Amino acid sequence: MSDGILVLTALDSELDVERAPKGFRVVFTGVGKINTTIATLAAIVAEKPKLIVNYGTAGKLNSALHGLVEISDVIQRDMNAEPLAPRGTTPYSPELDRLTSGRDGFICGTGDSFVTSADPWLVANKVDVVDMELFAIAQVALRHDIPWRAFKFITDDANDAAHEHWTANVANGQDLFWDAMKGVRA
């Protein structure tokens, strides 16, 4: 397929590829920013999409959130090059500090760790949800001038029970996601 919608998600347990509508291609990236970057680049070369959509699970920091949420902005919660630059800032590349989809939504903090406790920096930066892939996807999309959107299904409260709740809820957002994709065009 060429010139369609590329859906990127980390794991096959999050999304049933058989449910993808015509014009949508689902690619599993694996967990974390490195795996996601590699898979996103390969998928862009192979698929030549007009739109990239990230679907994934997320822990919430904003207690008002539940179900499926759309993400407007993403930051790297684990970029910490102090003292060269403040946490969350990529040294010598300030254009990469905060990436935006151009849509209304919530703020996601991406990092290569599973969040299980409060982090004052995340609160201070108004991060609503945390994941492990979106920043990589958004950065590759930006570099290739491809618009992106992201939808996160809230599986847990990013606390000490997060791993149990994530495991129990990882597959529960599929219906909401596929419903949200009705009417989405590249």
Coordinates of N, CA, C and O in Angstrom, one line a residue:
M1 N 0.8 -1.2 0.0 CA 0.0 0.0 0.0 C 0.9 1.2 0.0 O 1.9 1.3 0.6
S2 N 0.5 2.2 -0.7 CA 1.2 3.5 -0.7 C 0.2 4.6 -0.5 O -1.0 4.5 -0.9
D3 N 0.6 5.7 0.1 CA -0.2 6.9 0.3 C -1.4 6.7 1.1 O -2.4 7.4 0.9
G4 N -1.3 5.9 2.1 CA -2.5 5.7 3.0 C -2.2 6.1 4.4 O -1.4 7.0 4.6
I5 N -2.8 5.4 5.3 CA -2.7 5.8 6.8 C -1.9 4.6 7.4 O -2.3 3.5 7.3
L6 N -0.8 5.0 8.0 CA 0.1 4.0 8.7 C -0.2 4.1 10.2 O -0.1 5.2 10.8
V7 N -0.7 3.0 10.8 CA -0.9 2.9 12.2 C 0.2 2.2 12.9 O 0.6 1.1 12.5
L8 N 0.9 2.9 13.8 CA 2.0 2.3 14.5 C 1.6 2.1 16.0 O 1.1 3.0 16.6
T9 N 1.8 0.9 16.4 CA 1.6 0.5 17.8 C 2.7 -0.4 18.3 O 3.3 -1.1 17.4
A10 N 2.9 -0.4 19.5 CA 4.1 -1.2 20.0 C 3.9 -2.7 19.9 O 4.8 -3.4 19.4
L11 N 2.8 -3.2 20.4 CA 2.6 -4.7 20.6 C 1.4 -5.2 19.9 O 0.3 -4.5 19.9
D12 N 1.4 -6.4 19.4 CA 0.2 -7.0 18.8 C -0.9 -7.3 19.9 O -2.0 -7.4 19.5
S13 N -0.5 -7.3 21.2 CA -1.5 -7.5 22.2 C -2.3 -6.2 22.4 O -3.4 -6.2 23.0
E14 N -1.9 -5.1 21.9 CA -2.6 -3.8 22.0 C -3.7 -3.6 20.9 O -4.7 -3.0 21.1
L15 N -3.4 -4.2 19.7 CA -4.3 -3.9 18.6 C -4.4 -5.1 17.6 O -3.3 -5.7 17.2
D16 N -5.6 -5.5 17.2 CA -5.8 -6.6 16.3 C -5.7 -6.1 14.9 O -6.6 -5.3 14.4
V17 N -4.7 -6.5 14.2 CA -4.4 -6.0 12.8 C -5.5 -6.4 11.8 O -5.8 -5.7 10.9
E18 N -6.2 -7.5 12.1 CA -7.3 -7.9 11.2 C -8.5 -6.9 11.2 O -9.3 -7.0 10.3
R19 N -8.6 -6.0 12.2 CA -9.7 -5.1 12.2 C -9.4 -3.8 11.5 O -10.2 -2.9 11.4
A20 N -8.2 -3.7 10.9 CA -7.8 -2.4 10.2 C -8.7 -2.2 9.0 O -8.9 -3.1 8.2
P21 N -9.3 -1.0 8.9 CA -10.1 -0.7 7.7 C -9.3 -0.6 6.5 O -8.1 -0.4 6.5
K22 N -9.9 -0.6 5.3 CA -9.2 -0.4 4.1 C -8.5 0.9 4.1 O -9.1 1.9 4.5
G23 N -7.3 0.9 3.6 CA -6.5 2.2 3.6 C -5.6 2.4 4.8 O -4.9 3.3 4.8
F24 N -5.8 1.5 5.8 CA -5.0 1.5 7.0 C -4.0 0.4 7.0 O -4.4 -0.8 6.7
R25 N -2.8 0.6 7.3 CA -1.8 -0.4 7.5 C -1.2 -0.4 8.9 O -0.8 0.7 9.3
V26 N -1.3 -1.5 9.6 CA -0.8 -1.5 11.0 C 0.6 -2.2 11.0 O 0.8 -3.2 10.4
V27 N 1.5 -1.5 11.7 CA 2.9 -2.0 11.9 C 3.2 -2.0 13.4 O 2.9 -1.0 14.1
F28 N 3.7 -3.0 13.9 CA 4.1 -3.1 15.3 C 5.6 -2.7 15.4 O 6.4 -3.2 14.7
T29 N 5.8 -1.8 16.4 CA 7.1 -1.2 16.5 C 8.0 -1.9 17.5 O 9.2 -1.7 17.5
G30 N 7.4 -2.6 18.5 CA 8.2 -3.0 19.6 C 8.2 -1.9 20.7 O 7.7 -0.8 20.4
V31 N 8.7 -2.2 21.8 CA 8.6 -1.2 23.0 C 9.9 -0.3 23.0 O 11.0 -0.8 22.7
G32 N 9.7 0.9 23.3 CA 10.8 1.9 23.5 C 11.1 2.7 22.3 O 10.8 2.4 21.2
K33 N 11.9 3.8 22.6 CA 12.2 4.7 21.5 C 13.1 4.2 20.4 O 12.9 4.5 19.2
I34 N 14.1 3.4 20.7 CA 15.0 2.9 19.7 C 14.2 1.9 18.8 O 14.3 2.1 17.5
N35 N 13.6 0.9 19.3 CA 12.8 0.0 18.5 C 11.8 0.7 17.6 O 11.6 0.4 16.4
T36 N 11.1 1.7 18.2 CA 10.1 2.5 17.5 C 10.7 3.3 16.4 O 10.1 3.4 15.3
T37 N 11.8 3.9 16.6 CA 12.5 4.7 15.6 C 12.8 3.9 14.4 O 12.5 4.2 13.2
I38 N 13.4 2.7 14.6 CA 13.8 1.8 13.6 C 12.6 1.3 12.8 O 12.5 1.4 11.5
A39 N 11.5 0.9 13.5 CA 10.3 0.4 12.8 C 9.6 1.5 12.1 O 9.1 1.3 11.0
T40 N 9.6 2.7 12.6 CA 8.9 3.8 12.0 C 9.6 4.2 10.7 O 9.0 4.4 9.6
L41 N 10.9 4.3 10.7 CA 11.7 4.6 9.5 C 11.5 3.5 8.4 O 11.2 3.8 7.2
A42 N 11.5 2.2 8.8 CA 11.3 1.2 7.8 C 9.9 1.2 7.3 O 9.7 1.0 6.0
A43 N 8.9 1.5 8.1 CA 7.5 1.6 7.6 C 7.3 2.7 6.7 O 6.6 2.6 5.7
I44 N 7.9 3.9 7.0 CA 7.8 5.0 6.1 C 8.4 4.7 4.7 O 7.8 5.0 3.7
V45 N 9.5 4.1 4.7 CA 10.2 3.7 3.4 C 9.3 2.7 2.6 O 9.1 2.9 1.4
A46 N 8.7 1.7 3.3 CA 7.9 0.7 2.7 C 6.5 1.2 2.3 O 6.0 0.9 1.2
E47 N 5.9 2.0 3.1 CA 4.5 2.3 2.9 C 4.3 3.7 2.3 O 3.2 3.9 1.8
K48 N 5.2 4.6 2.5 CA 5.0 6.0 2.0 C 3.7 6.6 2.4 O 2.9 7.0 1.5
P49 N 3.4 6.6 3.7 CA 2.1 7.1 4.1 C 1.9 8.6 4.0 O 2.9 9.4 4.0
K50 N 0.6 9.0 3.9 CA 0.3 10.4 4.0 C 0.0 10.9 5.4 O 0.0 12.1 5.7
L51 N -0.3 9.9 6.3 CA -0.6 10.2 7.7 C -0.1 9.0 8.5 O -0.3 7.9 8.2
I52 N 0.5 9.4 9.7 CA 0.9 8.4 10.6 C 0.0 8.5 11.9 O -0.2 9.7 12.4
V53 N -0.6 7.4 12.3 CA -1.4 7.4 13.5 C -0.7 6.5 14.5 O -0.5 5.3 14.2
N54 N -0.5 7.0 15.7 CA 0.0 6.1 16.8 C -1.1 5.8 17.7 O -1.9 6.6 18.1
Y55 N -1.3 4.5 17.9 CA -2.2 4.0 18.9 C -1.4 3.2 20.0 O -0.5 2.5 19.6
G56 N -1.7 3.5 21.2 CA -1.0 2.8 22.3 C -1.7 2.9 23.6 O -2.6 3.7 23.8
T57 N -1.1 2.2 24.6 CA -1.6 2.3 25.9 C -0.7 3.3 26.7 O 0.4 3.6 26.3
A58 N -1.3 3.8 27.7 CA -0.6 4.9 28.5 C -1.1 4.8 30.0 O -2.2 4.5 30.3
G59 N -0.1 5.3 30.8 CA -0.5 5.5 32.2 C -0.9 7.0 32.3 O -0.4 7.8 31.6
K60 N -1.8 7.2 33.2 CA -2.3 8.6 33.4 C -1.7 9.3 34.6 O -1.5 8.6 35.6
L61 N -1.4 10.5 34.4 CA -1.0 11.4 35.6 C -2.2 12.3 35.9 O -2.3 12.8 37.0
N62 N -3.0 12.6 34.9 CA -4.2 13.5 35.0 C -5.3 12.6 35.4 O -5.8 11.8 34.7
S63 N -5.7 12.8 36.7 CA -6.7 11.9 37.3 C -8.1 12.0 36.6 O -8.9 11.1 36.7
A64 N -8.4 13.0 35.8 CA -9.6 13.2 35.1 C -9.8 12.3 33.9 O -10.8 12.1 33.3
L65 N -8.7 11.8 33.4 CA -8.7 11.0 32.1 C -9.1 9.6 32.3 O -8.7 9.0 33.3
H66 N -9.7 9.1 31.3 CA -10.1 7.6 31.2 C -10.4 7.3 29.8 O -10.6 8.2 29.0
G67 N -10.4 6.0 29.4 CA -10.7 5.6 28.1 C -9.7 6.0 27.1 O -8.5 6.0 27.3
L68 N -10.1 6.5 25.9 CA -9.2 6.8 24.8 C -9.1 8.4 24.7 O -10.1 9.1 24.8
V69 N -7.9 8.9 24.7 CA -7.6 10.3 24.6 C -6.7 10.6 23.4 O -5.9 9.7 23.0
E70 N -6.9 11.7 22.8 CA -6.0 12.1 21.7 C -4.9 13.0 22.3 O -5.2 13.8 23.2
I71 N -3.8 12.9 21.7 CA -2.6 13.6 22.2 C -2.3 14.8 21.2 O -2.3 14.6 20.0
S72 N -2.1 15.9 21.9 CA -1.7 17.1 21.1 C -0.2 17.4 21.0 O 0.3 17.7 20.0
D73 N 0.5 17.1 22.1 CA 1.9 17.4 22.2 C 2.6 16.2 22.9 O 2.0 15.5 23.7
V74 N 3.9 16.1 22.6 CA 4.7 15.0 23.2 C 6.1 15.6 23.5 O 6.6 16.4 22.8
I75 N 6.6 15.2 24.7 CA 7.9 15.6 25.1 C 8.7 14.3 25.6 O 8.0 13.3 25.8
Q76 N 10.0 14.4 25.7 CA 10.8 13.3 26.2 C 11.0 13.5 27.7 O 11.7 14.3 28.1
R77 N 10.3 12.6 28.4 CA 10.4 12.7 29.9 C 11.7 12.2 30.4 O 12.1 12.5 31.5
D78 N 12.5 11.5 29.6 CA 13.7 11.0 30.1 C 15.0 11.6 29.5 O 16.1 11.2 29.7
M79 N 14.8 12.7 28.7 CA 15.9 13.4 28.2 C 16.5 14.2 29.3 O 15.9 15.2 29.7
N80 N 17.6 13.8 29.8 CA 18.2 14.6 30.9 C 19.7 14.7 30.6 O 20.5 13.8 30.9
A81 N 20.1 15.8 30.1 CA 21.5 16.1 29.7 C 22.1 17.2 30.6 O 23.0 17.9 30.2
E82 N 21.5 17.3 31.8 CA 22.0 18.3 32.7 C 23.5 18.0 33.0 O 23.9 16.9 33.1
P83 N 24.4 19.0 33.0 CA 24.1 20.4 33.1 C 24.2 21.1 31.7 O 24.1 22.3 31.6
L84 N 24.3 20.3 30.6 CA 24.3 20.9 29.3 C 23.0 21.6 28.9 O 22.9 22.6 28.2
A85 N 21.9 21.0 29.4 CA 20.5 21.6 29.1 C 19.6 21.1 30.2 O 19.8 20.0 30.8
P86 N 18.5 21.8 30.5 CA 17.6 21.4 31.5 C 16.9 20.1 31.1 O 16.9 19.7 29.9
R87 N 16.4 19.3 32.1 CA 15.7 18.1 31.8 C 14.6 18.3 30.8 O 13.9 19.4 30.8
G88 N 14.4 17.4 29.8 CA 13.4 17.6 28.8 C 13.9 18.3 27.6 O 13.1 18.4 26.6
T89 N 15.0 18.9 27.6 CA 15.6 19.7 26.5 C 16.7 18.9 25.9 O 17.6 18.4 26.5
T90 N 16.6 18.8 24.5 CA 17.7 18.1 23.8 C 18.8 19.1 23.5 O 18.5 20.1 22.8
P91 N 20.0 18.9 24.0 CA 21.0 19.8 23.8 C 21.3 20.1 22.3 O 21.3 19.2 21.5
Y92 N 21.4 21.4 22.0 CA 21.7 21.8 20.6 C 20.6 21.5 19.6 O 20.8 21.7 18.4
S93 N 19.4 21.1 20.1 CA 18.3 20.8 19.2 C 17.0 21.2 19.8 O 16.1 20.4 20.0
P94 N 16.8 22.5 20.2 CA 15.6 22.9 20.9 C 14.3 22.7 20.1 O 13.3 22.6 20.7
E95 N 14.4 22.6 18.8 CA 13.2 22.3 18.0 C 12.6 20.9 18.4 O 11.5 20.6 18.0
L96 N 13.4 20.1 19.0 CA 12.9 18.7 19.4 C 12.4 18.6 20.8 O 12.1 17.5 21.3
D97 N 12.2 19.7 21.5 CA 11.8 19.7 22.9 C 10.4 19.3 23.1 O 10.0 18.6 24.0
R98 N 9.5 19.8 22.2 CA 8.1 19.6 22.3 C 7.6 19.5 20.8 O 7.7 20.4 20.1
L99 N 7.0 18.3 20.5 CA 6.4 18.1 19.2 C 4.9 18.1 19.3 O 4.3 17.6 20.2
T100 N 4.3 18.8 18.3 CA 2.9 18.9 18.3 C 2.2 18.3 17.1 O 2.8 18.4 16.0
S101 N 1.0 17.7 17.3 CA 0.3 17.1 16.2 C -0.5 18.1 15.4 O -1.0 17.9 14.4
G102 N -0.8 19.3 16.1 CA -1.6 20.3 15.5 C -3.1 20.0 15.8 O -4.0 20.7 15.3
R103 N -3.4 19.1 16.7 CA -4.7 18.7 17.1 C -4.9 19.1 18.5 O -4.0 19.3 19.3
D104 N -6.1 19.2 18.9 CA -6.4 19.4 20.4 C -6.3 18.1 21.1 O -6.5 17.0 20.5
G105 N -5.8 18.2 22.3 CA -5.7 17.0 23.1 C -4.8 17.2 24.3 O -4.8 18.3 24.9
F106 N -4.1 16.2 24.7 CA -3.4 16.1 26.0 C -1.9 16.0 25.7 O -1.5 15.7 24.6
I107 N -1.1 16.2 26.8 CA 0.3 16.1 26.7 C 0.8 14.7 27.1 O 0.4 14.3 28.2
C108 N 1.7 14.1 26.3 CA 2.3 12.8 26.6 C 3.7 13.0 26.8 O 4.4 13.7 26.1
G109 N 4.2 12.3 27.8 CA 5.7 12.3 28.1 C 6.2 10.9 27.8 O 5.8 9.9 28.4
T110 N 7.1 10.8 26.8 CA 7.6 9.5 26.4 C 9.0 9.3 27.0 O 9.8 10.2 27.1
G111 N 9.2 8.0 27.4 CA 10.5 7.7 28.0 C 10.7 6.2 28.0 O 9.7 5.4 27.8
D112 N 11.9 5.8 28.1 CA 12.3 4.3 28.1 C 12.2 3.7 29.5 O 13.2 3.0 29.9
S113 N 11.2 4.0 30.2 CA 11.0 3.4 31.5 C 9.4 3.4 31.7 O 8.7 4.1 31.2
F114 N 9.1 2.4 32.5 CA 7.7 2.2 32.9 C 7.4 3.0 34.2 O 8.1 2.8 35.2
V115 N 6.5 4.0 34.1 CA 6.3 4.9 35.2 C 5.5 4.2 36.3 O 4.3 3.8 36.0
T116 N 6.0 4.2 37.5 CA 5.3 3.5 38.6 C 5.2 4.4 39.9 O 4.7 3.9 40.9
S117 N 5.6 5.7 39.7 CA 5.5 6.5 40.9 C 5.5 8.0 40.4 O 5.8 8.3 39.3
A118 N 5.1 8.9 41.3 CA 5.0 10.3 41.0 C 6.3 10.9 40.7 O 7.3 10.5 41.3
D119 N 6.4 11.8 39.7 CA 7.6 12.5 39.3 C 7.2 14.0 39.3 O 6.5 14.4 38.4
P120 N 7.7 14.8 40.2 CA 7.4 16.2 40.2 C 7.7 16.9 38.9 O 7.0 17.9 38.6
W121 N 8.7 16.5 38.2 CA 9.0 17.2 36.9 C 7.8 17.0 35.9 O 7.5 17.9 35.2
L122 N 7.2 15.8 35.9 CA 6.1 15.5 35.0 C 4.9 16.4 35.4 O 4.3 17.0 34.5
V123 N 4.7 16.5 36.7 CA 3.6 17.4 37.1 C 3.8 18.8 36.8 O 3.0 19.5 36.3
A124 N 5.0 19.3 37.0 CA 5.4 20.7 36.7 C 5.3 21.0 35.2 O 5.0 22.1 34.9
N125 N 5.5 20.0 34.4 CA 5.4 20.2 32.9 C 4.0 19.8 32.4 O 3.9 19.7 31.2
K126 N 3.1 19.6 33.3 CA 1.7 19.4 32.9 C 1.5 18.2 32.0 O 0.6 18.2 31.1
V127 N 2.3 17.1 32.2 CA 2.2 15.9 31.4 C 0.9 15.2 31.9 O 0.7 15.0 33.1
D128 N 0.1 14.8 31.0 CA -1.2 14.1 31.3 C -1.0 12.6 31.3 O -1.7 11.9 32.1
V129 N -0.3 12.1 30.3 CA -0.1 10.6 30.2 C 1.3 10.3 29.9 O 2.1 11.2 29.4
V130 N 1.7 9.1 30.1 CA 3.1 8.6 29.8 C 3.1 7.4 29.0 O 2.2 6.5 29.1
D131 N 4.0 7.3 28.0 CA 4.2 6.1 27.2 C 5.6 5.9 26.9 O 6.5 6.5 27.5
M132 N 5.9 5.0 26.0 CA 7.3 4.6 25.7 C 7.7 4.7 24.2 O 8.8 4.3 23.8
E133 N 6.7 5.3 23.4 CA 7.0 5.3 21.9 C 6.7 6.6 21.2 O 7.4 6.9 20.2
L134 N 5.7 7.4 21.6 CA 5.2 8.4 20.8 C 6.3 9.5 20.4 O 6.3 9.9 19.2
F135 N 7.2 9.9 21.2 CA 8.1 10.9 20.8 C 9.0 10.4 19.6 O 9.2 11.2 18.7
A136 N 9.4 9.2 19.6 CA 10.1 8.7 18.5 C 9.3 8.7 17.2 O 9.8 9.1 16.1
I137 N 8.1 8.3 17.3 CA 7.2 8.4 16.1 C 7.1 9.8 15.6 O 7.2 10.1 14.4
A138 N 6.7 10.7 16.5 CA 6.5 12.1 16.1 C 7.8 12.8 15.5 O 7.7 13.5 14.6
Q139 N 8.9 12.4 16.1 CA 10.2 13.0 15.6 C 10.5 12.5 14.2 O 10.9 13.3 13.3
V140 N 10.3 11.2 13.9 CA 10.6 10.6 12.6 C 9.6 11.2 11.6 O 9.9 11.6 10.5
A141 N 8.3 11.3 12.0 CA 7.3 11.9 11.1 C 7.6 13.4 10.8 O 7.6 13.8 9.6
L142 N 8.1 14.1 11.8 CA 8.5 15.5 11.5 C 9.6 15.6 10.5 O 9.6 16.4 9.6
R143 N 10.6 14.7 10.7 CA 11.8 14.7 9.8 C 11.4 14.3 8.4 O 12.2 14.7 7.4
H144 N 10.3 13.6 8.2 CA 9.9 13.2 6.9 C 8.7 14.0 6.4 O 8.1 13.6 5.4
D145 N 8.3 15.0 7.1 CA 7.3 15.9 6.7 C 5.9 15.2 6.5 O 5.2 15.4 5.6
I146 N 5.6 14.3 7.5 CA 4.4 13.5 7.5 C 3.6 13.9 8.7 O 4.1 13.8 9.8
P147 N 2.3 14.3 8.5 CA 1.5 14.6 9.7 C 1.3 13.4 10.5 O 1.3 12.3 10.0
W148 N 1.1 13.6 11.8 CA 0.9 12.5 12.8 C -0.3 12.9 13.7 O -0.5 14.0 14.0
R149 N -0.9 11.8 14.2 CA -1.9 11.9 15.2 C -1.6 10.8 16.2 O -1.0 9.8 15.8
A150 N -2.1 10.9 17.4 CA -1.8 9.9 18.4 C -3.0 9.7 19.3 O -3.6 10.7 19.8
F151 N -3.4 8.5 19.6 CA -4.5 8.1 20.5 C -3.9 7.2 21.6 O -3.3 6.2 21.2
K152 N -4.2 7.4 22.8 CA -3.7 6.6 23.9 C -4.9 6.1 24.7 O -5.8 6.9 25.1
F153 N -4.9 4.8 25.0 CA -5.9 4.2 25.8 C -5.3 4.1 27.3 O -4.2 3.6 27.5
I154 N -6.0 4.7 28.2 CA -5.6 4.8 29.6 C -5.7 3.4 30.2 O -6.8 2.9 30.4
T155 N -4.6 2.8 30.6 CA -4.6 1.4 31.2 C -4.4 1.5 32.7 O -4.7 0.5 33.4
D156 N -3.7 2.5 33.2 CA -3.3 2.5 34.6 C -3.1 3.9 35.1 O -3.1 4.9 34.3
D157 N -2.8 4.0 36.4 CA -2.6 5.3 37.0 C -1.1 5.6 37.2 O -0.8 6.5 38.0
A158 N -0.2 5.0 36.5 CA 1.2 5.3 36.6 C 1.7 5.3 38.1 O 2.4 6.2 38.5
N159 N 1.3 4.2 38.8 CA 1.7 4.1 40.2 C 2.3 2.7 40.4 O 2.6 1.9 39.5
D160 N 2.4 2.3 41.7 CA 3.0 1.0 42.0 C 2.2 -0.2 41.6 O 2.7 -1.3 41.6
A161 N 1.0 0.0 41.2 CA 0.1 -1.1 40.6 C 0.0 -1.1 39.1 O -0.7 -1.8 38.5
A162 N 0.8 -0.2 38.5 CA 0.6 0.1 37.1 C 0.8 -1.2 36.2 O 0.1 -1.4 35.3
H163 N 1.8 -2.0 36.6 CA 2.1 -3.2 35.7 C 1.0 -4.2 35.8 O 0.7 -4.8 34.8
E164 N 0.3 -4.3 36.9 CA -0.8 -5.2 37.0 C -2.0 -4.7 36.2 O -2.7 -5.4 35.5
H165 N -2.3 -3.4 36.4 CA -3.4 -2.8 35.6 C -3.2 -2.8 34.1 O -4.1 -3.0 33.3
W166 N -1.9 -2.4 33.7 CA -1.6 -2.4 32.3 C -1.8 -3.8 31.7 O -2.5 -4.0 30.7
T167 N -1.3 -4.9 32.4 CA -1.5 -6.2 31.9 C -3.0 -6.6 31.8 O -3.4 -7.2 30.8
A168 N -3.8 -6.2 32.7 CA -5.2 -6.5 32.7 C -6.0 -5.7 31.6 O -7.0 -6.2 31.1
N169 N -5.5 -4.5 31.2 CA -6.2 -3.6 30.3 C -5.6 -3.4 29.0 O -6.2 -2.7 28.2
V170 N -4.5 -4.0 28.7 CA -3.7 -3.7 27.4 C -4.6 -3.8 26.2 O -4.4 -3.0 25.2
A171 N -5.5 -4.8 26.1 CA -6.2 -5.0 24.9 C -7.6 -4.3 24.9 O -8.3 -4.4 23.9
N172 N -7.9 -3.6 25.9 CA -9.3 -3.1 26.1 C -9.6 -1.8 25.3 O -10.8 -1.4 25.3
G173 N -8.7 -1.2 24.7 CA -9.0 0.1 24.0 C -9.2 -0.1 22.5 O -9.5 0.9 21.8
Q174 N -9.1 -1.3 21.9 CA -9.2 -1.5 20.5 C -10.5 -1.0 19.9 O -10.5 -0.3 18.9
D175 N -11.6 -1.3 20.5 CA -12.9 -0.9 20.0 C -13.0 0.7 19.9 O -13.4 1.2 18.9
L176 N -12.5 1.3 21.0 CA -12.6 2.8 21.0 C -11.7 3.4 19.9 O -12.0 4.3 19.3
F177 N -10.5 2.8 19.7 CA -9.6 3.3 18.7 C -10.2 3.1 17.3 O -10.2 4.1 16.5
W178 N -10.6 1.9 17.0 CA -11.2 1.7 15.6 C -12.4 2.6 15.4 O -12.6 3.1 14.3
D179 N -13.2 2.8 16.4 CA -14.3 3.7 16.3 C -13.8 5.1 16.0 O -14.4 5.9 15.1
A180 N -12.8 5.6 16.6 CA -12.2 6.9 16.4 C -11.6 7.0 15.0 O -11.5 8.2 14.5
M181 N -11.2 5.9 14.4 CA -10.6 6.0 13.1 C -11.7 6.1 11.9 O -11.3 6.4 10.8
K182 N -12.9 5.9 12.3 CA -14.0 6.0 11.3 C -14.0 7.5 10.8 O -14.1 8.4 11.6
G183 N -13.9 7.7 9.6 CA -13.9 9.0 9.0 C -12.5 9.7 9.0 O -12.4 10.8 8.4
V184 N -11.5 9.1 9.5 CA -10.2 9.6 9.4 C -9.6 9.4 8.0 O -9.7 8.3 7.5
R185 N -9.2 10.4 7.4 CA -8.6 10.3 6.0 C -7.2 10.9 6.0 O -6.9 11.8 6.8
A186 N -6.4 10.4 5.1 CA -5.0 10.9 5.0 C -5.0 12.2 4.3 O -5.9 12.6 3.6

